[in-house]
Short mmCIF file of C-alpha atoms in Angstrom, two decimals:
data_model
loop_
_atom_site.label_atom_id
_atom_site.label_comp_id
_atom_site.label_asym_id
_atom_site.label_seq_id
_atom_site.Cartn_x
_atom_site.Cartn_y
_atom_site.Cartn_z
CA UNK A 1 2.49 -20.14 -26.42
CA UNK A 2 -0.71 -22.07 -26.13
CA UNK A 3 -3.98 -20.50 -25.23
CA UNK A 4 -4.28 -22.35 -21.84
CA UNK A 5 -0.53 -20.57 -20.77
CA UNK A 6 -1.89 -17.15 -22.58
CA UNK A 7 -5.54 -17.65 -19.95
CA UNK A 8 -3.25 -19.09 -16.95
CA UNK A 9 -4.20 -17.86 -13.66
CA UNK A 10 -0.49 -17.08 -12.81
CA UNK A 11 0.13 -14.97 -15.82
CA UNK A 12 -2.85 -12.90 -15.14
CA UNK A 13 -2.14 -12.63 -11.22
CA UNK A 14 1.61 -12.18 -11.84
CA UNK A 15 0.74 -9.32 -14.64
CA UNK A 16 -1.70 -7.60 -12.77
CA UNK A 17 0.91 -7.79 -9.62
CA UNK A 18 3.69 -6.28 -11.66
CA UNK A 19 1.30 -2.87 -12.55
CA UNK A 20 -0.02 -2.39 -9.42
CA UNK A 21 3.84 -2.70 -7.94
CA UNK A 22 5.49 -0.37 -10.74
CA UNK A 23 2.30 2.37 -10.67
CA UNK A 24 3.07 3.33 -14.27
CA UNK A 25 4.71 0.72 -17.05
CA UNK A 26 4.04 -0.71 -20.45
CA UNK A 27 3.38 -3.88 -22.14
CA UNK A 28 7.34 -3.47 -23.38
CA UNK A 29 8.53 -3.14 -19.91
CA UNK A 30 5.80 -6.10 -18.38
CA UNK A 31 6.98 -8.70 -21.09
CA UNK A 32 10.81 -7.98 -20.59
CA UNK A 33 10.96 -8.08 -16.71
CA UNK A 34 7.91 -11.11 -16.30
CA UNK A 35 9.61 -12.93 -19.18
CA UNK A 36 6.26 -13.48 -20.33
CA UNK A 37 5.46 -13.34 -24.17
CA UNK A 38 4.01 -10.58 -25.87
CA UNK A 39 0.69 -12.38 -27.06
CA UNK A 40 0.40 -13.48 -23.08
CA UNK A 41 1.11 -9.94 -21.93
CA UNK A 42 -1.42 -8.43 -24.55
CA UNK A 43 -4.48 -10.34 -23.83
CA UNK A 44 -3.95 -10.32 -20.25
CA UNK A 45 -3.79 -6.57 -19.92
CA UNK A 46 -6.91 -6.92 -22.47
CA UNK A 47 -8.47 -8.97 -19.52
CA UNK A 48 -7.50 -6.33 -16.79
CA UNK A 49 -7.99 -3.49 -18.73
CA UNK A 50 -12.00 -5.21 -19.63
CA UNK A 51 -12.57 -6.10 -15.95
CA UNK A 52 -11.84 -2.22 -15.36
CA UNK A 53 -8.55 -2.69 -12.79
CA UNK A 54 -6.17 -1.41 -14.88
CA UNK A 55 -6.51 1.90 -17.30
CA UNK A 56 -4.44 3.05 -20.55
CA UNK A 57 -3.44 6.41 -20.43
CA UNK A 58 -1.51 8.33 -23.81
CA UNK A 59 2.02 9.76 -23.38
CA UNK A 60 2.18 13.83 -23.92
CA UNK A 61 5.20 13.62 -25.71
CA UNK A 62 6.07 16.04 -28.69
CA UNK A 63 8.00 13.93 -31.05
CA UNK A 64 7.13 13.03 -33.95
CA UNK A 65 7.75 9.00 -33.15
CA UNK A 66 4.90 6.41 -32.11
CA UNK A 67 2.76 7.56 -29.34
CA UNK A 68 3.75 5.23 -25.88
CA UNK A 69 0.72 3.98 -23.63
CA UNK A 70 1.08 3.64 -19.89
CA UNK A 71 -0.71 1.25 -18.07
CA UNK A 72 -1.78 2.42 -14.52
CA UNK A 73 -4.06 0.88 -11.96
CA UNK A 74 -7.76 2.59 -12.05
CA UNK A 75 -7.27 5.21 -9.43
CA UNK A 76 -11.40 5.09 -8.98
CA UNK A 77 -11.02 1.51 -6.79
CA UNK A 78 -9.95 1.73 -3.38
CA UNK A 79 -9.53 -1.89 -1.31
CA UNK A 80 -9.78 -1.95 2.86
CA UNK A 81 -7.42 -3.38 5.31
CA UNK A 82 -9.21 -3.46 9.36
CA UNK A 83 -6.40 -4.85 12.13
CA UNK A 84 -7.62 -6.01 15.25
CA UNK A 85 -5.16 -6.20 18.06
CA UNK A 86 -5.38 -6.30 21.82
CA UNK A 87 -5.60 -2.55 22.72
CA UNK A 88 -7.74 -1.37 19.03
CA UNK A 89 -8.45 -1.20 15.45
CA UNK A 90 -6.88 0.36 12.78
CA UNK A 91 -8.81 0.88 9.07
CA UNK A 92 -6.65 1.40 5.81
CA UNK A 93 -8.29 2.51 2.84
CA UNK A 94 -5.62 2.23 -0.07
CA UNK A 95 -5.51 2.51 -3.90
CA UNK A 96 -5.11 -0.33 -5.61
CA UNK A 97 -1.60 0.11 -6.21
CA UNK A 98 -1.24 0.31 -2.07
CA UNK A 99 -0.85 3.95 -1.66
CA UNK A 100 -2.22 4.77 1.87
CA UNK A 101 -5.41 6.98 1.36
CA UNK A 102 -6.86 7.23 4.62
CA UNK A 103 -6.25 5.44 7.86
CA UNK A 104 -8.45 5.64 11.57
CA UNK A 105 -6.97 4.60 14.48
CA UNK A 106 -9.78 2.83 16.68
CA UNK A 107 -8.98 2.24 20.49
CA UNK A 108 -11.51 0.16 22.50
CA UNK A 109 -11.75 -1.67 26.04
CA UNK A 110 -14.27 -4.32 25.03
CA UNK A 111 -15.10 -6.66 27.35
CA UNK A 112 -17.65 -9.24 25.34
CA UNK A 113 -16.86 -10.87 21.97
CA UNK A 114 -20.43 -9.37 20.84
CA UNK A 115 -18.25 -6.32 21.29
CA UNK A 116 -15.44 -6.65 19.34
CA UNK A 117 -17.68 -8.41 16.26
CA UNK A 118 -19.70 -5.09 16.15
CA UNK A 119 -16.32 -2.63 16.44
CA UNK A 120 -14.55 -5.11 13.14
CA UNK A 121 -18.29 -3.90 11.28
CA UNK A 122 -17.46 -0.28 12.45
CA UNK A 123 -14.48 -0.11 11.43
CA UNK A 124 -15.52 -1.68 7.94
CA UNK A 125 -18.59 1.06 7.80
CA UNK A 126 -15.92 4.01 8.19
CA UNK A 127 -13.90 2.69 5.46
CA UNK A 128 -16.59 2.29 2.98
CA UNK A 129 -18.05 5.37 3.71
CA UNK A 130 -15.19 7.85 3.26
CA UNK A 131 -14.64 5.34 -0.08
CA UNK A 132 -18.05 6.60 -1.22
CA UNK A 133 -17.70 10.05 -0.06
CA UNK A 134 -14.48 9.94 -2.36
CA UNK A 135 -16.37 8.46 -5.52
CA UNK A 136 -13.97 5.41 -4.91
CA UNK A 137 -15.47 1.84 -5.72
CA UNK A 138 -14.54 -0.84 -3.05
CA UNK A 139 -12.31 -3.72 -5.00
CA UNK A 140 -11.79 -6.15 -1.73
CA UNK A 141 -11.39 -5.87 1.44
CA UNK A 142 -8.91 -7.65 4.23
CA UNK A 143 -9.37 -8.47 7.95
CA UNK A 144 -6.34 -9.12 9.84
CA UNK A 145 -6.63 -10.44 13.56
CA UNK A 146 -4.43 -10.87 16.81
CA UNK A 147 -5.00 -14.14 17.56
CA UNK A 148 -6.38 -17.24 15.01
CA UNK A 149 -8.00 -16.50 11.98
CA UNK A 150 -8.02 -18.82 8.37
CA UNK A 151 -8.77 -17.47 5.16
CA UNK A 152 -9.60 -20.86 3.86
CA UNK A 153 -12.11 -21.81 6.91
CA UNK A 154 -13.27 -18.13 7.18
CA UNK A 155 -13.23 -19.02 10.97
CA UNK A 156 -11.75 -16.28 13.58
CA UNK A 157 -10.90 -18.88 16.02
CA UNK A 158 -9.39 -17.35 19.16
CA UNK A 159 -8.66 -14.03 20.78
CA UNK A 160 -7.26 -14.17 24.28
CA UNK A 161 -7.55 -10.60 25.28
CA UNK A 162 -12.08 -11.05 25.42
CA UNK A 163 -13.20 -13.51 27.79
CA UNK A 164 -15.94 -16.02 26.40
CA UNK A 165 -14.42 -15.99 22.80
CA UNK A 166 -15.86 -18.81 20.80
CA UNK A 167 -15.56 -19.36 16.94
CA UNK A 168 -17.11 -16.96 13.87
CA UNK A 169 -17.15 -17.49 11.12
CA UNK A 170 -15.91 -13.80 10.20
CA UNK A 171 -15.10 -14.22 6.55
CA UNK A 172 -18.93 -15.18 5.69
CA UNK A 173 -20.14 -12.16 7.77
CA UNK A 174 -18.39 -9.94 6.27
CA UNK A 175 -19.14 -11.19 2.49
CA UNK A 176 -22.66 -11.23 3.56
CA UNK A 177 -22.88 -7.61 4.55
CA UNK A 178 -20.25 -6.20 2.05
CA UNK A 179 -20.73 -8.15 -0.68
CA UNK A 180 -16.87 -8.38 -1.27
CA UNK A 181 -14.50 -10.26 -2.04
CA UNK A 182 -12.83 -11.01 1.87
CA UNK A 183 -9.43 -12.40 3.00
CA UNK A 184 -8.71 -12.87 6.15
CA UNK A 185 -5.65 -13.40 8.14
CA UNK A 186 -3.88 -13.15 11.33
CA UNK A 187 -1.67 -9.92 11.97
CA UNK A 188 1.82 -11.35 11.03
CA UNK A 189 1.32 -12.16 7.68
CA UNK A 190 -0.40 -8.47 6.45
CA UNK A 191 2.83 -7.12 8.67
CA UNK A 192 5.43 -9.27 6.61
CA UNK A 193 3.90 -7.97 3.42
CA UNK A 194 3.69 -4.32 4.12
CA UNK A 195 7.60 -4.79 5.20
CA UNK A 196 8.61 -6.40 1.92
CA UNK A 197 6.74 -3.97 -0.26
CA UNK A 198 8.28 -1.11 2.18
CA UNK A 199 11.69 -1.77 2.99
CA UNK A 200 13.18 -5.46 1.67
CA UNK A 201 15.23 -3.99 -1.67
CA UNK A 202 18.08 -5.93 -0.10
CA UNK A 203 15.63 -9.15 -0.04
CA UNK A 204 17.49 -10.41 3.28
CA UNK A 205 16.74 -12.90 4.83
CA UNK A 206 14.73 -11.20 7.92
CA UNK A 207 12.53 -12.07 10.91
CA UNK A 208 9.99 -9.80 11.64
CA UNK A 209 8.57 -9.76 15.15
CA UNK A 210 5.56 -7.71 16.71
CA UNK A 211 5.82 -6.98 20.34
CA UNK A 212 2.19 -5.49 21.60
CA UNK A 213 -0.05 -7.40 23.84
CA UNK A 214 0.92 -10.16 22.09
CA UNK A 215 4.02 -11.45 19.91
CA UNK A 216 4.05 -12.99 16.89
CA UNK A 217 6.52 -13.60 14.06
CA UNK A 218 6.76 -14.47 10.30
CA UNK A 219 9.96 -14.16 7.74
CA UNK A 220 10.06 -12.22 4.66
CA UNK A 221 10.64 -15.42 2.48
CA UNK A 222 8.39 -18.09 3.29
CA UNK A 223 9.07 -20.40 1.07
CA UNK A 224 12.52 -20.77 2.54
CA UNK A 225 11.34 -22.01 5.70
CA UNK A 226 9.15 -24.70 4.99
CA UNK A 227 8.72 -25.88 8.64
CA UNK A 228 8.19 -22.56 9.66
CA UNK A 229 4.18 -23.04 10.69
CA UNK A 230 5.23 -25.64 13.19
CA UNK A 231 6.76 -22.77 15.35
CA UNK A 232 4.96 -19.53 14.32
CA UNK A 233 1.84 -19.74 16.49
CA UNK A 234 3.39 -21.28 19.78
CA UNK A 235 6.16 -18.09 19.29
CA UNK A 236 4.33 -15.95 22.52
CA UNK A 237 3.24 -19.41 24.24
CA UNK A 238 6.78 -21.16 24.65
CA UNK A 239 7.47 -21.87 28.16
CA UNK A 240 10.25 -19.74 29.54
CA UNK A 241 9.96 -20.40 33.01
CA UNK A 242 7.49 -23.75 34.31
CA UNK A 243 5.22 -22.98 36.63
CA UNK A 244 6.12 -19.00 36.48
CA UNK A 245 3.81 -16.38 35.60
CA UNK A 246 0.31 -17.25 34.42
CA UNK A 247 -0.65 -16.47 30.76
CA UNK A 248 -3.94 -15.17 29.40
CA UNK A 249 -3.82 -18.94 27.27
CA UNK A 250 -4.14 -20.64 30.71
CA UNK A 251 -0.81 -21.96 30.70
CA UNK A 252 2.08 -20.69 32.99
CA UNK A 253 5.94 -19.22 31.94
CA UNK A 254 5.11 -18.38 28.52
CA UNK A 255 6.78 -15.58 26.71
CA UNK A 256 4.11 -13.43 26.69
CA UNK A 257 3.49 -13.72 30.15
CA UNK A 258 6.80 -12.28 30.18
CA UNK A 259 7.67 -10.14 27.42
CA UNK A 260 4.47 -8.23 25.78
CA UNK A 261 2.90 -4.93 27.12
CA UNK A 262 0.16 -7.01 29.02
CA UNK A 263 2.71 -9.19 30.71
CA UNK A 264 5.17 -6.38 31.79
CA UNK A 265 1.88 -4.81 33.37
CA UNK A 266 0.84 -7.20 35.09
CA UNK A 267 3.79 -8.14 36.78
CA UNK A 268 4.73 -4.22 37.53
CA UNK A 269 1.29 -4.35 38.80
CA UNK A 270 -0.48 -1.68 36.72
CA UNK A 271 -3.75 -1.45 35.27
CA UNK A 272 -4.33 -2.30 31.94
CA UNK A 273 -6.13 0.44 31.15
CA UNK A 274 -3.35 2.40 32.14
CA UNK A 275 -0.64 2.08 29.81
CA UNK A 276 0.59 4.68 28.92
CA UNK A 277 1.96 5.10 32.77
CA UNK A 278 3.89 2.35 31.44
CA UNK A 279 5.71 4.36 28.61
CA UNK A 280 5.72 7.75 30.23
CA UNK A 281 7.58 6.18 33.38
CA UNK A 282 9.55 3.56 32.02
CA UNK A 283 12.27 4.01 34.17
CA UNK A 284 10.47 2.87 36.80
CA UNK A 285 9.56 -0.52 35.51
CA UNK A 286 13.02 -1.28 34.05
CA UNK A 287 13.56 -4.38 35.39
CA UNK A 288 10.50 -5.79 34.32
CA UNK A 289 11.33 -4.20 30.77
CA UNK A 290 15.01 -5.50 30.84
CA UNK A 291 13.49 -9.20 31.59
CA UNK A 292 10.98 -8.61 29.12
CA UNK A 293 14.22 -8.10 26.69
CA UNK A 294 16.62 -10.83 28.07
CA UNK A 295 13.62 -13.41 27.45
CA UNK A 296 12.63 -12.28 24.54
CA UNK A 297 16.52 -13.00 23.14
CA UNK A 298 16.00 -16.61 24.19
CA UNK A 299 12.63 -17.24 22.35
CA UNK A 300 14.16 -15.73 18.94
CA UNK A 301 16.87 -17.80 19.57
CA UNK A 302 14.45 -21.05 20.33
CA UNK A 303 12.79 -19.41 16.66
CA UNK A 304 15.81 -19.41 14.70
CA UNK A 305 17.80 -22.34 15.44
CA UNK A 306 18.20 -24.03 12.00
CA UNK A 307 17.09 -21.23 9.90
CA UNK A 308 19.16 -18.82 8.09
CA UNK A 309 18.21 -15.37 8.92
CA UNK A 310 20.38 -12.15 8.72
CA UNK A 311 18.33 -9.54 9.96
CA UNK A 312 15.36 -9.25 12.54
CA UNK A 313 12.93 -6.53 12.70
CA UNK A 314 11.06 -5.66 15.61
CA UNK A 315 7.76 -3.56 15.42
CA UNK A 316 4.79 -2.55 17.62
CA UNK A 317 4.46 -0.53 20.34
CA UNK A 318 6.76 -1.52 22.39
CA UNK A 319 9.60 -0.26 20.11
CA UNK A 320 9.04 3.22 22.15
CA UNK A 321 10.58 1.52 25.04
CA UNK A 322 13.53 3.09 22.89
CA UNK A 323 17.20 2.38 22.06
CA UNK A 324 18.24 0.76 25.31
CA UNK A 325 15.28 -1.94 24.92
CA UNK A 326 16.72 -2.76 21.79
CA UNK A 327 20.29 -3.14 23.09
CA UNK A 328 19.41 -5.22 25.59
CA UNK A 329 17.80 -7.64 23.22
CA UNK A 330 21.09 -7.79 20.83
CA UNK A 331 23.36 -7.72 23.76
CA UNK A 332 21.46 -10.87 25.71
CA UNK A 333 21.39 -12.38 22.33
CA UNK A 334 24.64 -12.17 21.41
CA UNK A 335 26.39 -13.39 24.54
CA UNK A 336 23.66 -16.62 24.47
CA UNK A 337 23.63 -17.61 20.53
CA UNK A 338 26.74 -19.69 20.60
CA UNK A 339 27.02 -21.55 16.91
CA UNK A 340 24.21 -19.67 15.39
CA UNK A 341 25.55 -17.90 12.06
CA UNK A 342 25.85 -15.58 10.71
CA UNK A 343 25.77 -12.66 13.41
CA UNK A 344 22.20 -10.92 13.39
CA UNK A 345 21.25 -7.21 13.54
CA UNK A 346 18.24 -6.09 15.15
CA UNK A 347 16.43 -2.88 14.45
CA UNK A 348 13.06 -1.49 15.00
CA UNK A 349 10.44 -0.03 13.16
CA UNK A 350 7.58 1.37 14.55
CA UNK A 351 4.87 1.68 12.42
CA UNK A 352 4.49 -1.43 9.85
CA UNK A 353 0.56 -1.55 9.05
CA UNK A 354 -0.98 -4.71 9.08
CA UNK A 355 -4.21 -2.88 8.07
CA UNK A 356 -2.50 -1.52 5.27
CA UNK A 357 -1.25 -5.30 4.53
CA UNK A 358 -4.20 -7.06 4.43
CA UNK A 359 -5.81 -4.98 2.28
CA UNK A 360 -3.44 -5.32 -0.53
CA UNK A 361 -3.36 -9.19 0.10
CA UNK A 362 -7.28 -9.03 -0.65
CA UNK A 363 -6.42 -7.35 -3.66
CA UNK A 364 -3.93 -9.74 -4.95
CA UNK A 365 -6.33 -12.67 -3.60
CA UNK A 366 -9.07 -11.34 -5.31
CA UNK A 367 -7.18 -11.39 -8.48
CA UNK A 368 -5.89 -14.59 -8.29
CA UNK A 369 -9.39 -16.46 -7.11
CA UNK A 370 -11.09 -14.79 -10.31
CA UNK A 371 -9.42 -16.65 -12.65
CA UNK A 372 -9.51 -20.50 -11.28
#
């Protein structure tokens, strides 16, 4: 193999991937399941191991035989992972292999965008303080947002639930401050990612779908969905009924207007500081909830026409709405799919970590950015 192949950014992104993932492995193991050669595998674990992100560690075994050597990611770098959705923050602070070392759960009722800009630094200043508490060295960190935000701008675009929002240019902020490597991204993709790494041993085909104050979407394999983008961020802004409820995006009829915790509060005529009224009572807001559900069917089925998907996953808080939430959603979807194949099972999950997500994505974008 050539030196260019033996230097490639891939190889070094897709070695350093396969550690992290496995925890504990050896160069024997890396070059038989990457395929990679054994000259490629040895200098880029040489180039890990020299940049300090990966650690060699001597098996305690008794034989006699030659001695094995385990490669493990340095346990002494943590990365950090802030969501921001409509009702609060969360802040991950994970190893590098993505083990979960401490998350905060950060409500808010913000009001002004200054607001919410100051809360995302919070959050960020909790993380890296219980890193250095720990003796933990920050490696990257990740910034996942409700609404529109590009890694390769750096801009956080929009967020419909502060009045006022304009631009920012959150990625440069942050790498001014932190002096970190930053990624930034909107919730669905962190989400995706936490599910794959979490659940997807199967690797079907699945559609994963956040129900909170907003809804978004994304499937577990991209690639197979090339026109997927065209649909992903007009998901909660479809128009299910014209001229019917008003949405926070200024239109009116769109599925979030409908189907999200904000829209089933408004139209049951609660306060939306007062949510939880929502979940405690939900028996008294069914039929707002059962629309919610009936509507929702049709969007995923708007979504999936022409796509082959086998499983969808629905997360956020609106899961707790429980089992008969859930039915409703597969029952108004069966009886409306028609020719769409093959039959689909929904389930929920409650707690997939988009904080959690990004972070790891920082890591792995980190990793890969190094070596153009």
């Amino acid at each position: 193999m050539n030196n260019k192949t033996i230097f490639s950014t891939k190889s070094y992104y897709d070695i350093f991937y396969f550690i992290v993932s496995k925890g504990k492995t050896t160069r024997r193991e890396i070059e038989k399941e990457t395929k990679y050669s054994w000259g490629t595998v040895s200098t880029q674990v040489c180039n890990l191991m020299d940049q300090g992100y990966i650690v060699e560690t001597e098996s305690f075994s008794k034989g006699l035989g030659r001695k094995t050597y385990f490669l493990t990611p340095n346990r002494k770098i943590a990365i950090i992972g802030v969501d921001l959705n409509a009702i609060g923050l969360s802040c991950t602070v994970a190893g590098l292999d993505g083990s979960e070392l401490k998350c905060f759960l950060i409500p808010y009722y913000a009001n002004k965008p200054q607001d919410v800009i100051d809360l995302i630094f919070n959050s960020f200043d909790r993380g890296f303080a219980w890193a250095n508490e720990n003796n933990l060295t920050v490696f990257s960190i990740g910034l996942s947002c409700q609404g529109g935000a590009d890694n390769e701008s750096g801009i956080f675009s929009h967020f419909y639930f502060v009045d006022g929002w304009e631009p920012v240019p959150i990625k440069q902020m942050l790498e001014e401050k932190y002096k970190k490597y930053v990624y930034i991204s909107n919730d669905i993709g962190p989400l995706v990612g936490d599910y794959i790494r979490r659940f997807d041993f199967t690797k079907e085909s699945t559609m994963i779908v956040r129900l909170v104050d907003g809804i978004g979407y994304g499937f577990t394999e991209l690639d197979a969905y090339p026109s997927m983008n065209l649909v992903k961020s007009d998901f909660g802004h479809m128009i299910m009924k014209p001229n019917g409820a008003p949405c926070i995006c200024g239109k009116k009829g769109c599925l979030e207007a409908y189907s999200s915790i904000r829209g089933i509060m408004m139209r049951a005529g609660l306060s939306l500081n007062d949510r939880e009224e929502l979940f405690i009572h939900s028996e008294k807001y069914q039929k707002y909830i059962d629309e919610a559900a009936e509507l929702l069917a049709v969007g995923i089925i708007n979504v999936i026409s022409g796509f082959y998907v086998t499983k969808i996953v629905l997360t956020g808080r609106m899961v707790d709405f429980g089992e008969k939430f859930i039915s409703k959603i597969q029952d108004t979807y069966n009886s409306l799919k028609g020719n769409i194949e093959p039959d689909i099972n929904f389930t929920a999950i409650p707690n997939l970590s988009a904080s959690l997500g990004i972070a790891i994505k920082s890591a792995e974008g980190k990793i890969y950015d190094e070596k153009l």
